[in-house]
Tab-separated table of C-alpha atoms in Angstrom:
chain	number	residue	atom	x	y	z
Z	158	MET	CA	160.042	-17.422	-10.420
Z	159	ALA	CA	158.668	-13.733	-10.550
Z	160	LEU	CA	157.814	-13.054	-14.345
Z	161	SER	CA	157.942	-8.842	-15.014
Z	162	LEU	CA	154.946	-7.876	-16.591
Z	163	ARG	CA	155.536	-4.610	-19.519
Z	164	SER	CA	153.493	-2.455	-20.424
Z	165	GLY	CA	155.740	0.464	-22.103
Z	166	SER	CA	158.076	1.212	-19.667
Z	167	ARG	CA	156.098	-0.256	-16.643
Z	168	ALA	CA	156.266	-3.039	-15.215
Z	169	VAL	CA	154.103	-5.152	-12.539
Z	170	ASP	CA	156.493	-7.699	-10.579
Z	171	GLN	CA	154.134	-11.013	-9.586
Z	172	ALA	CA	155.221	-11.301	-6.099
Z	173	ALA	CA	154.584	-7.875	-5.657
Z	174	ALA	CA	151.168	-8.093	-6.659
Z	175	ARG	CA	150.541	-11.284	-4.459
Z	176	ASP	CA	151.812	-9.270	-1.854
Z	177	SER	CA	149.484	-6.636	-2.469
Z	178	GLY	CA	146.410	-8.459	-2.905
Z	179	SER	CA	144.774	-11.438	-2.845
Z	180	LEU	CA	142.289	-13.223	-5.129
Z	181	THR	CA	139.992	-13.265	-2.553
Z	182	PRO	CA	137.888	-9.825	-4.306
Z	183	LEU	CA	138.114	-12.094	-7.396
Z	184	LEU	CA	136.777	-14.916	-5.926
Z	185	ALA	CA	133.659	-12.888	-4.425
Z	186	ALA	CA	132.911	-10.867	-7.200
Z	187	ALA	CA	132.883	-14.176	-9.913
Z	188	GLY	CA	130.332	-15.833	-6.773
Z	189	VAL	CA	128.188	-12.448	-6.565
Z	190	SER	CA	127.758	-11.635	-10.432
Z	191	VAL	CA	127.301	-15.553	-11.943
Z	192	THR	CA	124.797	-15.964	-9.416
Z	193	GLY	CA	122.950	-12.934	-11.056
Z	194	ASP	CA	123.905	-14.179	-14.140
Z	195	GLY	CA	121.859	-17.521	-13.181
Z	196	ALA	CA	119.000	-16.109	-12.225
Z	197	PHE	CA	119.011	-13.912	-15.587
Z	198	LEU	CA	119.421	-17.090	-17.799
Z	199	VAL	CA	116.255	-18.560	-16.424
Z	200	ALA	CA	114.064	-15.262	-16.051
Z	201	ALA	CA	115.224	-14.117	-19.746
Z	202	PRO	CA	113.317	-16.836	-21.369
Z	203	LEU	CA	110.535	-17.050	-18.919
Z	204	LEU	CA	109.951	-13.004	-19.653
Z	205	ALA	CA	110.177	-13.738	-23.518
Z	206	ALA	CA	107.369	-16.913	-22.774
Z	207	SER	CA	105.345	-14.081	-21.223
Z	208	LEU	CA	105.608	-11.425	-24.020
Z	209	THR	CA	105.109	-14.146	-26.738
Z	210	ARG	CA	104.277	-17.640	-27.316
Z	211	ASP	CA	105.858	-17.664	-30.746
Z	212	PRO	CA	108.807	-20.638	-30.278
Z	213	LEU	CA	110.924	-18.986	-33.106
Z	214	ALA	CA	110.831	-16.016	-31.318
Z	215	VAL	CA	110.967	-17.169	-27.644
Z	216	SER	CA	114.527	-19.449	-29.321
Z	217	THR	CA	115.817	-15.969	-30.031
Z	218	VAL	CA	116.393	-15.416	-26.448
Z	219	THR	CA	118.645	-18.286	-26.069
Z	220	ALA	CA	120.600	-18.293	-29.156
Z	221	ALA	CA	121.539	-14.375	-27.923
Z	222	PHE	CA	122.936	-15.509	-24.954
Z	223	TYR	CA	125.655	-16.914	-27.425
Z	224	LEU	CA	126.097	-14.421	-29.941
Z	225	PRO	CA	128.012	-11.986	-27.730
Z	226	TRP	CA	131.375	-14.176	-27.742
Z	227	LEU	CA	130.764	-15.098	-31.413
Z	228	VAL	CA	130.849	-11.509	-32.847
Z	229	ALA	CA	133.069	-9.255	-30.065
Z	230	GLY	CA	134.590	-12.129	-27.998
Z	231	LEU	CA	137.965	-11.700	-29.687
Z	232	PRO	CA	138.009	-7.781	-30.344
Z	233	ALA	CA	137.096	-7.740	-26.095
Z	234	GLY	CA	139.878	-9.887	-26.020
Z	235	ALA	CA	142.378	-7.601	-27.779
Z	236	LEU	CA	141.039	-4.576	-25.998
Z	237	ALA	CA	140.849	-6.315	-22.516
Z	238	ASP	CA	144.841	-6.579	-22.860
Z	239	ARG	CA	145.050	-3.285	-24.385
Z	240	TRP	CA	143.526	-1.287	-21.091
Z	241	PRO	CA	144.454	-2.012	-17.492
Z	242	ARG	CA	142.226	-5.066	-16.976
Z	243	ARG	CA	141.017	-3.676	-13.426
Z	244	ARG	CA	139.229	-0.729	-14.940
Z	245	VAL	CA	138.503	-2.940	-17.653
Z	246	MET	CA	136.237	-5.210	-15.222
Z	247	LEU	CA	134.899	-1.907	-13.214
Z	248	ALA	CA	133.515	-0.791	-16.392
Z	249	ALA	CA	131.827	-4.339	-17.571
Z	250	ASP	CA	130.447	-4.617	-14.442
Z	251	LEU	CA	128.570	-0.925	-13.995
Z	252	VAL	CA	127.684	-0.718	-17.837
Z	253	ARG	CA	125.882	-4.561	-16.963
Z	254	ALA	CA	123.795	-2.985	-13.658
Z	255	CYS	CA	122.972	-0.190	-15.461
Z	256	LEU	CA	121.516	-2.807	-18.682
Z	257	ILE	CA	119.920	-4.630	-16.232
Z	258	GLY	CA	118.504	-2.540	-13.851
Z	259	LEU	CA	116.858	-0.437	-16.889
Z	260	LEU	CA	115.209	-4.102	-18.030
Z	261	ALA	CA	114.186	-4.307	-14.622
Z	262	ALA	CA	112.448	-0.834	-14.606
Z	263	LEU	CA	110.987	-1.163	-17.207
Z	264	VAL	CA	109.590	-4.922	-16.816
Z	265	LEU	CA	108.429	-3.174	-13.260
Z	266	THR	CA	105.932	0.009	-16.013
Z	267	GLY	CA	105.475	-2.893	-17.925
Z	268	HIS	CA	106.814	-1.375	-21.022
Z	269	ALA	CA	109.483	-4.030	-21.354
Z	270	GLY	CA	109.761	-5.675	-24.920
Z	271	LEU	CA	110.938	-8.633	-26.767
Z	272	PRO	CA	113.401	-6.553	-28.716
Z	273	LEU	CA	114.179	-4.885	-25.673
Z	274	LEU	CA	114.765	-7.724	-23.840
Z	275	LEU	CA	117.067	-9.118	-26.559
Z	276	ALA	CA	118.990	-5.627	-26.959
Z	277	VAL	CA	119.875	-6.097	-23.474
Z	278	ILE	CA	120.885	-9.680	-23.523
Z	279	LEU	CA	123.665	-9.002	-26.256
Z	280	LEU	CA	125.179	-5.424	-24.875
Z	281	THR	CA	125.115	-7.394	-21.312
Z	282	GLY	CA	126.872	-10.143	-22.992
Z	283	ILE	CA	129.372	-8.217	-25.168
Z	284	ALA	CA	129.927	-6.312	-21.620
Z	285	GLY	CA	130.425	-9.888	-20.320
Z	286	CYS	CA	133.537	-10.476	-22.995
Z	287	PHE	CA	135.140	-8.110	-21.873
Z	288	PHE	CA	135.026	-9.186	-18.076
Z	289	ASP	CA	135.415	-12.666	-18.371
Z	290	ALA	CA	138.775	-12.200	-20.878
Z	291	SER	CA	140.499	-9.773	-18.020
Z	292	SER	CA	139.405	-11.737	-15.081
Z	293	GLN	CA	140.855	-15.035	-16.633
Z	294	ALA	CA	144.091	-12.685	-17.379
Z	295	VAL	CA	144.236	-11.111	-13.730
Z	296	ILE	CA	144.537	-14.734	-12.052
Z	297	PRO	CA	147.940	-15.840	-13.031
Z	298	THR	CA	149.460	-11.933	-12.698
Z	299	LEU	CA	148.094	-12.301	-8.787
Z	300	ALA	CA	148.582	-16.026	-8.318
Z	301	GLY	CA	151.761	-16.405	-10.344
Z	302	ARG	CA	152.204	-19.546	-12.771
Z	303	ASP	CA	152.943	-22.547	-10.885
Z	304	LYS	CA	151.007	-25.450	-12.258
Z	305	GLU	CA	149.287	-26.878	-8.804
Z	306	VAL	CA	148.440	-22.743	-7.529
Z	307	LEU	CA	147.077	-22.605	-10.700
Z	308	ALA	CA	144.967	-25.489	-10.574
Z	309	ARG	CA	143.736	-24.537	-7.133
Z	310	VAL	CA	143.105	-21.479	-7.957
Z	311	ASN	CA	140.984	-22.210	-11.245
Z	312	GLY	CA	139.524	-24.747	-9.393
Z	313	ARG	CA	138.102	-22.921	-6.933
Z	314	TYR	CA	136.763	-20.443	-9.524
Z	315	TRP	CA	134.662	-22.835	-11.477
Z	316	SER	CA	133.088	-24.109	-8.660
Z	317	ILE	CA	131.761	-21.122	-7.565
Z	318	ASP	CA	130.884	-20.710	-10.689
Z	319	THR	CA	129.032	-23.892	-10.803
Z	320	VAL	CA	127.372	-22.889	-7.584
Z	321	GLY	CA	126.021	-19.604	-8.973
Z	322	ARG	CA	125.144	-20.332	-12.912
Z	323	SER	CA	123.784	-24.183	-12.032
Z	324	LEU	CA	122.311	-24.027	-8.132
Z	325	LEU	CA	121.819	-20.783	-6.499
Z	326	GLY	CA	121.009	-18.609	-9.569
Z	327	PRO	CA	118.331	-20.542	-11.555
Z	328	SER	CA	116.145	-21.457	-8.669
Z	329	GLY	CA	116.636	-17.707	-7.259
Z	330	GLY	CA	115.688	-16.921	-10.914
Z	331	SER	CA	112.705	-18.748	-11.178
Z	332	LEU	CA	111.412	-18.067	-7.636
Z	333	SER	CA	111.223	-14.632	-7.654
Z	334	PHE	CA	110.381	-14.407	-11.035
Z	335	ALA	CA	106.759	-16.165	-10.106
Z	336	ALA	CA	106.695	-13.534	-7.109
Z	337	GLY	CA	107.289	-10.624	-9.346
Z	338	ARG	CA	108.754	-10.344	-13.026
Z	339	SER	CA	110.999	-7.699	-12.453
Z	340	LEU	CA	112.705	-9.002	-9.102
Z	341	PRO	CA	115.090	-11.073	-10.816
Z	342	PHE	CA	116.339	-8.570	-12.918
Z	343	VAL	CA	116.855	-6.331	-10.283
Z	344	GLY	CA	118.679	-8.895	-8.199
Z	345	ASP	CA	120.705	-9.437	-10.813
Z	346	ALA	CA	121.362	-5.442	-11.490
Z	347	VAL	CA	122.280	-5.380	-7.919
Z	348	SER	CA	124.630	-8.273	-8.063
Z	349	PHE	CA	126.899	-6.217	-10.451
Z	350	ALA	CA	127.117	-3.328	-8.244
Z	351	ALA	CA	128.205	-6.048	-5.741
Z	352	SER	CA	130.974	-7.434	-7.999
Z	353	ALA	CA	132.083	-4.002	-9.404
Z	354	LEU	CA	132.827	-3.116	-5.256
Z	355	CYS	CA	134.756	-6.155	-5.217
Z	356	ILE	CA	136.643	-5.859	-8.244
Z	357	SER	CA	137.782	-2.449	-6.802
Z	358	ARG	CA	139.537	-3.937	-3.918
Z	359	LEU	CA	142.147	-5.738	-6.404
Z	360	PRO	CA	145.427	-3.900	-6.543
Z	361	ARG	CA	145.720	-1.951	-9.375
Z	362	MET	CA	147.502	-2.949	-12.529
Z	363	PRO	CA	148.895	-1.176	-15.912
Z	364	ALA	CA	147.944	-2.178	-18.918
Z	365	ALA	CA	149.809	-5.711	-19.799
Z	366	GLY	CA	149.928	-5.112	-23.914
Z	367	THR	CA	150.547	-1.846	-26.056
Z	368	PRO	CA	148.072	-0.375	-28.263
Z	369	GLN	CA	148.119	-1.355	-31.960
Z	370	PRO	CA	145.707	-1.921	-34.529
Z	371	LEU	CA	142.990	-4.246	-33.292
Z	372	LEU	CA	143.030	-6.668	-35.853
Z	373	THR	CA	146.736	-7.208	-35.982
Z	374	ALA	CA	146.228	-7.314	-31.877
Z	375	ILE	CA	143.589	-10.076	-32.859
Z	376	ARG	CA	146.179	-11.684	-35.315
Z	377	GLU	CA	148.751	-11.503	-33.168
Z	378	GLY	CA	146.926	-13.861	-30.342
Z	379	LEU	CA	145.386	-16.255	-32.597
Z	380	ALA	CA	148.987	-16.785	-34.169
Z	381	HIS	CA	150.511	-17.708	-30.652
Z	382	LEU	CA	147.321	-20.183	-30.013
Z	383	ARG	CA	148.333	-21.711	-33.453
Z	384	ARG	CA	152.082	-21.763	-32.654
Z	385	THR	CA	151.751	-23.331	-29.112
Z	386	ARG	CA	151.264	-26.966	-29.740
Z	387	GLN	CA	149.684	-27.532	-26.345
Z	388	LEU	CA	147.259	-24.690	-26.202
Z	389	ARG	CA	146.209	-25.914	-29.803
Z	390	GLU	CA	145.492	-29.163	-29.009
Z	391	LEU	CA	143.854	-27.964	-25.972
Z	392	ALA	CA	141.725	-25.675	-28.071
Z	393	ALA	CA	140.492	-28.394	-30.062
Z	394	THR	CA	140.232	-30.921	-27.633
Z	395	MET	CA	137.621	-28.314	-25.818
Z	396	ALA	CA	135.175	-27.905	-28.865
Z	397	ALA	CA	135.019	-31.634	-28.857
Z	398	TYR	CA	133.990	-31.576	-25.661
Z	399	ASN	CA	131.615	-28.789	-25.837
Z	400	PHE	CA	130.240	-29.969	-29.419
Z	401	SER	CA	129.732	-33.476	-28.212
Z	402	TYR	CA	128.119	-32.416	-25.010
Z	403	ASN	CA	125.507	-30.459	-26.675
Z	404	VAL	CA	124.809	-33.128	-29.047
Z	405	ALA	CA	123.383	-35.080	-25.900
Z	406	MET	CA	122.397	-32.301	-23.514
Z	407	ALA	CA	120.330	-30.266	-26.395
Z	408	THR	CA	117.430	-32.802	-26.432
Z	409	PHE	CA	118.421	-34.834	-23.325
Z	410	VAL	CA	114.915	-33.101	-21.487
Z	411	LEU	CA	113.223	-34.339	-23.782
Z	412	TYR	CA	114.323	-38.258	-23.285
Z	413	ALA	CA	114.244	-37.648	-19.176
Z	414	THR	CA	110.819	-36.996	-19.209
Z	415	GLY	CA	109.761	-38.704	-22.356
Z	416	PRO	CA	111.163	-42.415	-22.185
Z	417	LEU	CA	112.613	-42.092	-18.723
Z	418	HIS	CA	109.047	-41.241	-17.107
Z	419	ILE	CA	111.359	-38.246	-14.906
Z	420	ALA	CA	108.306	-35.223	-13.567
Z	421	ASP	CA	109.470	-32.119	-14.722
Z	422	SER	CA	110.903	-31.201	-10.991
Z	423	GLY	CA	112.875	-34.494	-10.800
Z	424	TYR	CA	114.480	-33.225	-14.073
Z	425	GLY	CA	115.734	-30.037	-12.231
Z	426	VAL	CA	116.622	-32.075	-9.118
Z	427	LEU	CA	118.871	-34.461	-11.609
Z	428	LEU	CA	120.732	-31.278	-12.680
Z	429	ALA	CA	121.563	-30.306	-9.873
Z	430	LEU	CA	122.923	-33.044	-8.658
Z	431	GLY	CA	125.217	-32.639	-12.129
Z	432	ALA	CA	126.135	-29.412	-10.867
Z	433	LEU	CA	127.220	-30.781	-7.253
Z	434	GLY	CA	129.580	-32.821	-9.191
Z	435	GLY	CA	131.268	-29.963	-10.591
Z	436	ILE	CA	131.320	-28.201	-7.308
Z	437	ALA	CA	133.460	-30.938	-5.546
Z	438	THR	CA	135.578	-31.551	-8.214
Z	439	GLY	CA	136.694	-28.145	-8.165
Z	440	TRP	CA	137.437	-27.630	-4.750
Z	441	ARG	CA	139.871	-30.866	-4.861
Z	442	ALA	CA	141.225	-30.076	-8.900
Z	443	ALA	CA	144.677	-28.990	-7.423
Z	444	ARG	CA	144.917	-32.667	-6.023
Z	445	ILE	CA	143.613	-34.595	-8.901
Z	446	THR	CA	145.305	-32.941	-11.343
Z	447	ARG	CA	149.016	-32.997	-9.434
Z	448	ASN	CA	150.151	-36.224	-11.097
Z	449	LEU	CA	148.723	-35.049	-14.621
Z	450	SER	CA	149.694	-32.811	-17.538
Z	451	HIS	CA	147.000	-30.016	-19.009
Z	452	ARG	CA	146.510	-32.564	-21.858
Z	453	GLN	CA	146.060	-35.348	-19.506
Z	454	THR	CA	143.544	-33.869	-17.146
Z	455	MET	CA	141.641	-32.855	-20.762
Z	456	THR	CA	141.690	-36.343	-22.194
Z	457	LEU	CA	140.705	-37.735	-18.479
Z	458	ALA	CA	137.581	-35.513	-18.482
Z	459	THR	CA	136.789	-36.504	-22.064
Z	460	ALA	CA	136.806	-39.969	-21.175
Z	461	LEU	CA	134.815	-39.576	-18.382
Z	462	GLN	CA	132.237	-37.999	-20.360
Z	463	ALA	CA	132.039	-40.850	-22.393
Z	464	VAL	CA	131.445	-43.264	-20.108
Z	465	ALA	CA	128.772	-41.256	-18.489
Z	466	TRP	CA	126.633	-40.801	-21.276
Z	467	LEU	CA	127.468	-44.460	-22.421
Z	468	GLY	CA	125.823	-45.154	-19.254
Z	469	ILE	CA	122.653	-42.831	-19.027
Z	470	ALA	CA	122.141	-44.374	-22.614
Z	471	THR	CA	121.871	-47.765	-20.826
Z	472	VAL	CA	120.325	-47.474	-17.607
Z	473	HIS	CA	116.645	-46.243	-16.222
Z	474	GLN	CA	117.315	-46.066	-13.019
Z	475	ALA	CA	116.778	-41.906	-12.131
Z	476	LEU	CA	119.524	-42.349	-9.054
Z	477	ALA	CA	121.917	-44.157	-11.432
Z	478	ILE	CA	121.210	-41.234	-13.594
Z	479	ALA	CA	122.170	-38.563	-11.166
Z	480	VAL	CA	125.464	-40.219	-10.543
Z	481	PHE	CA	126.396	-40.605	-14.529
Z	482	LEU	CA	125.397	-36.541	-14.592
Z	483	GLY	CA	127.472	-35.377	-11.623
Z	484	VAL	CA	130.309	-37.356	-13.505
Z	485	ILE	CA	129.901	-34.856	-16.187
Z	486	GLY	CA	129.512	-32.166	-14.146
Z	487	ALA	CA	132.792	-33.207	-12.582
Z	488	ALA	CA	134.688	-34.136	-16.167
Z	489	SER	CA	133.419	-30.485	-17.007
Z	490	THR	CA	134.994	-29.129	-14.428
Z	491	LEU	CA	138.408	-30.629	-14.994
Z	492	VAL	CA	138.051	-29.036	-18.557
Z	493	SER	CA	137.877	-25.666	-17.731
Z	494	VAL	CA	140.423	-25.928	-15.015
Z	495	ALA	CA	142.906	-27.542	-17.380
Z	496	ALA	CA	142.336	-24.920	-20.563
Z	497	SER	CA	142.360	-21.698	-17.699
Z	498	SER	CA	145.866	-23.090	-15.896
Z	499	ALA	CA	147.510	-24.020	-19.521
Z	500	ARG	CA	146.432	-20.949	-21.027
Z	501	ALA	CA	147.891	-18.792	-18.126
Z	502	ALA	CA	151.039	-21.128	-18.107
Z	503	LEU	CA	151.756	-20.862	-21.688
Z	504	THR	CA	150.552	-17.487	-22.376
Z	505	PRO	CA	152.721	-14.250	-22.058
Z	506	ASP	CA	150.740	-11.735	-20.249
Z	507	HIS	CA	150.036	-8.919	-22.745
Z	508	LEU	CA	148.505	-11.786	-25.667
Z	509	LEU	CA	146.245	-13.503	-22.117
Z	510	GLY	CA	143.520	-11.365	-22.927
Z	511	ARG	CA	143.278	-12.697	-26.513
Z	512	VAL	CA	143.943	-16.537	-26.123
Z	513	VAL	CA	140.990	-16.618	-23.438
Z	514	SER	CA	138.596	-15.272	-25.701
Z	515	ALA	CA	139.780	-17.591	-28.634
Z	516	PHE	CA	139.247	-20.090	-26.288
Z	517	ARG	CA	136.032	-18.855	-25.578
Z	518	LEU	CA	135.244	-18.263	-29.548
Z	519	PHE	CA	135.930	-21.861	-30.238
Z	520	GLY	CA	134.364	-23.398	-27.134
Z	521	ILE	CA	130.957	-21.635	-27.652
Z	522	GLY	CA	130.857	-21.681	-31.283
Z	523	ALA	CA	131.175	-25.728	-30.723
Z	524	ALA	CA	128.621	-25.786	-28.068
Z	525	GLY	CA	125.846	-24.293	-30.602
Z	526	LEU	CA	126.693	-26.146	-33.681
Z	527	GLY	CA	126.596	-29.062	-30.943
Z	528	ALA	CA	123.086	-28.266	-30.030
Z	529	LEU	CA	121.873	-28.360	-33.497
Z	530	ALA	CA	123.173	-31.643	-34.442
Z	531	GLY	CA	121.869	-33.181	-31.281
Z	532	GLY	CA	118.657	-31.497	-32.427
Z	533	LEU	CA	118.570	-32.890	-35.995
Z	534	THR	CA	119.612	-36.419	-34.825
Z	535	ALA	CA	117.040	-36.720	-32.597
Z	536	GLN	CA	114.684	-35.601	-35.180
Z	537	GLN	CA	116.049	-38.208	-37.645
Z	538	SER	CA	116.082	-40.711	-35.439
Z	539	ASP	CA	114.931	-41.221	-31.643
Z	540	LEU	CA	116.053	-39.734	-28.749
Z	541	ARG	CA	118.768	-41.799	-27.130
Z	542	THR	CA	120.840	-41.987	-30.223
Z	543	PRO	CA	122.157	-38.612	-29.603
Z	544	LEU	CA	123.646	-40.156	-26.861
Z	545	TRP	CA	125.457	-42.620	-28.741
Z	546	ALA	CA	126.716	-40.131	-30.969
Z	547	ALA	CA	128.248	-38.171	-28.402
Z	548	VAL	CA	129.670	-41.218	-27.021
Z	549	ALA	CA	131.410	-42.369	-30.192
Z	550	LEU	CA	132.351	-38.674	-30.915
Z	551	LEU	CA	134.043	-38.635	-27.350
Z	552	THR	CA	135.609	-42.370	-27.608
Z	553	LEU	CA	137.055	-40.741	-30.994
Z	554	THR	CA	138.297	-37.770	-29.590
Z	555	VAL	CA	140.390	-39.300	-26.662
Z	556	ALA	CA	141.909	-41.820	-29.172
Z	557	ALA	CA	143.049	-39.061	-31.471
Z	558	HIS	CA	144.352	-37.444	-28.218
Z	559	ARG	CA	146.670	-40.692	-27.728
Z	560	PRO	CA	145.894	-39.830	-24.144
Z	561	TRP	CA	149.226	-40.314	-22.329
Z	562	ARG	CA	151.741	-38.680	-24.397
Z	563	ARG	CA	153.174	-35.911	-22.091
Z	564	SER	CA	153.886	-32.697	-23.674
Z	565	ALA	CA	155.733	-30.365	-21.932
Z	566	SER	CA	157.501	-27.834	-24.499
Z	567	PRO	CA	157.422	-23.988	-23.005
Z	568	ALA	CA	155.253	-21.393	-24.675
Z	569	PRO	CA	156.807	-19.876	-27.379
Z	570	SER	CA	157.069	-16.090	-27.733
Z	571	ALA	CA	156.204	-13.965	-31.005
Z	572	ARG	CA	159.485	-12.128	-32.357
Z	573	GLY	CA	160.113	-9.134	-30.416
Z	574	THR	CA	158.014	-9.882	-27.492
Z	575	GLN	CA	158.539	-11.305	-24.317
Z	576	ARG	CA	158.873	-14.570	-23.520
Z	577	ALA	CA	156.764	-16.556	-20.989
Z	578	THR	CA	158.191	-18.465	-18.422
Z	579	ALA	CA	156.117	-21.855	-18.050
Z	580	PRO	CA	156.258	-24.586	-15.531
Z	581	GLN	CA	157.320	-27.771	-16.814
């Protein structure tokens, strides 16, 4: 059933949108830009370490990657709903290309310092908030809101994200940084320019929302999330999932290279094998989740992560640990697919950017707190304790979720707004 998406007197019919273009340009843009992002995520700390040996100063680089979503995520989502989303994505890509290009030039000439690096990370992160909110909101406009179609599209989207962010990008970033400090930043700038070219091939779409005060718009998006039980439960489960994951993962490198005696190079291989689990699952997500509700998919993924950390805490063979990390990678992809598909199915188009941003805010905030909790737990006990803590937290989450209770109520609509047609 086609859904009319209104912005004032203008409307875009979803069937017409699907006829006028496909999601291939968006998936291509995601693949190119996220590979550059993966390189940047590795190269930025390496550059910081070459500028200063102060651990606190270097740690601010990692913290800077989290901060944009915490301070700008909700406003970015509200504005992404107010403005034409294709235009927002183009502007975000071009801004990021210019910022990273400037950083590359200053690194090349020897004028880059830590304050500049932090500023670029923060500004590109804010632009990324706009891009991510818009790109996730565009998917149901172009693909429709059928559950299986959304699972298939989101599965591919997150598989591509994992390939670039966890496999190709980090390896390319470290190798290119070793060859020349400016090279990974040049590559990232080019990737954003290429992404903008791909986005320009998407069909034109009018703004989904109407102008209103920014705080009112943010409150409207949060109110929809609060009123819609399925979304509220999924957001809470995602926060618990991310918190538990980072409790275990924050010090896992020390556990792997210490008690498990895995070499530094072997640790990278372990993480790569874990990413492969997520990639393979993403391409099969529609089939895996066909007979599961979004709630059941999220609960299954949470249970899988619990089992995997239990296995990692009790075995010492590197191959077995690689398999368990692959299970965690698969579970993480299932969580992303379930959350993305549920948001698209249960949220009116004019609110979708705000709901995406709210999910990211809770998820990223929980991830940061989980990493801190994991570090404190390991400091006060030993390196295996965070693994057991993650198992306990995930098990409690599954138990509290009552996993096999189906919930299939349609998304509520705010008074005076259009109702979204959600699959049952």
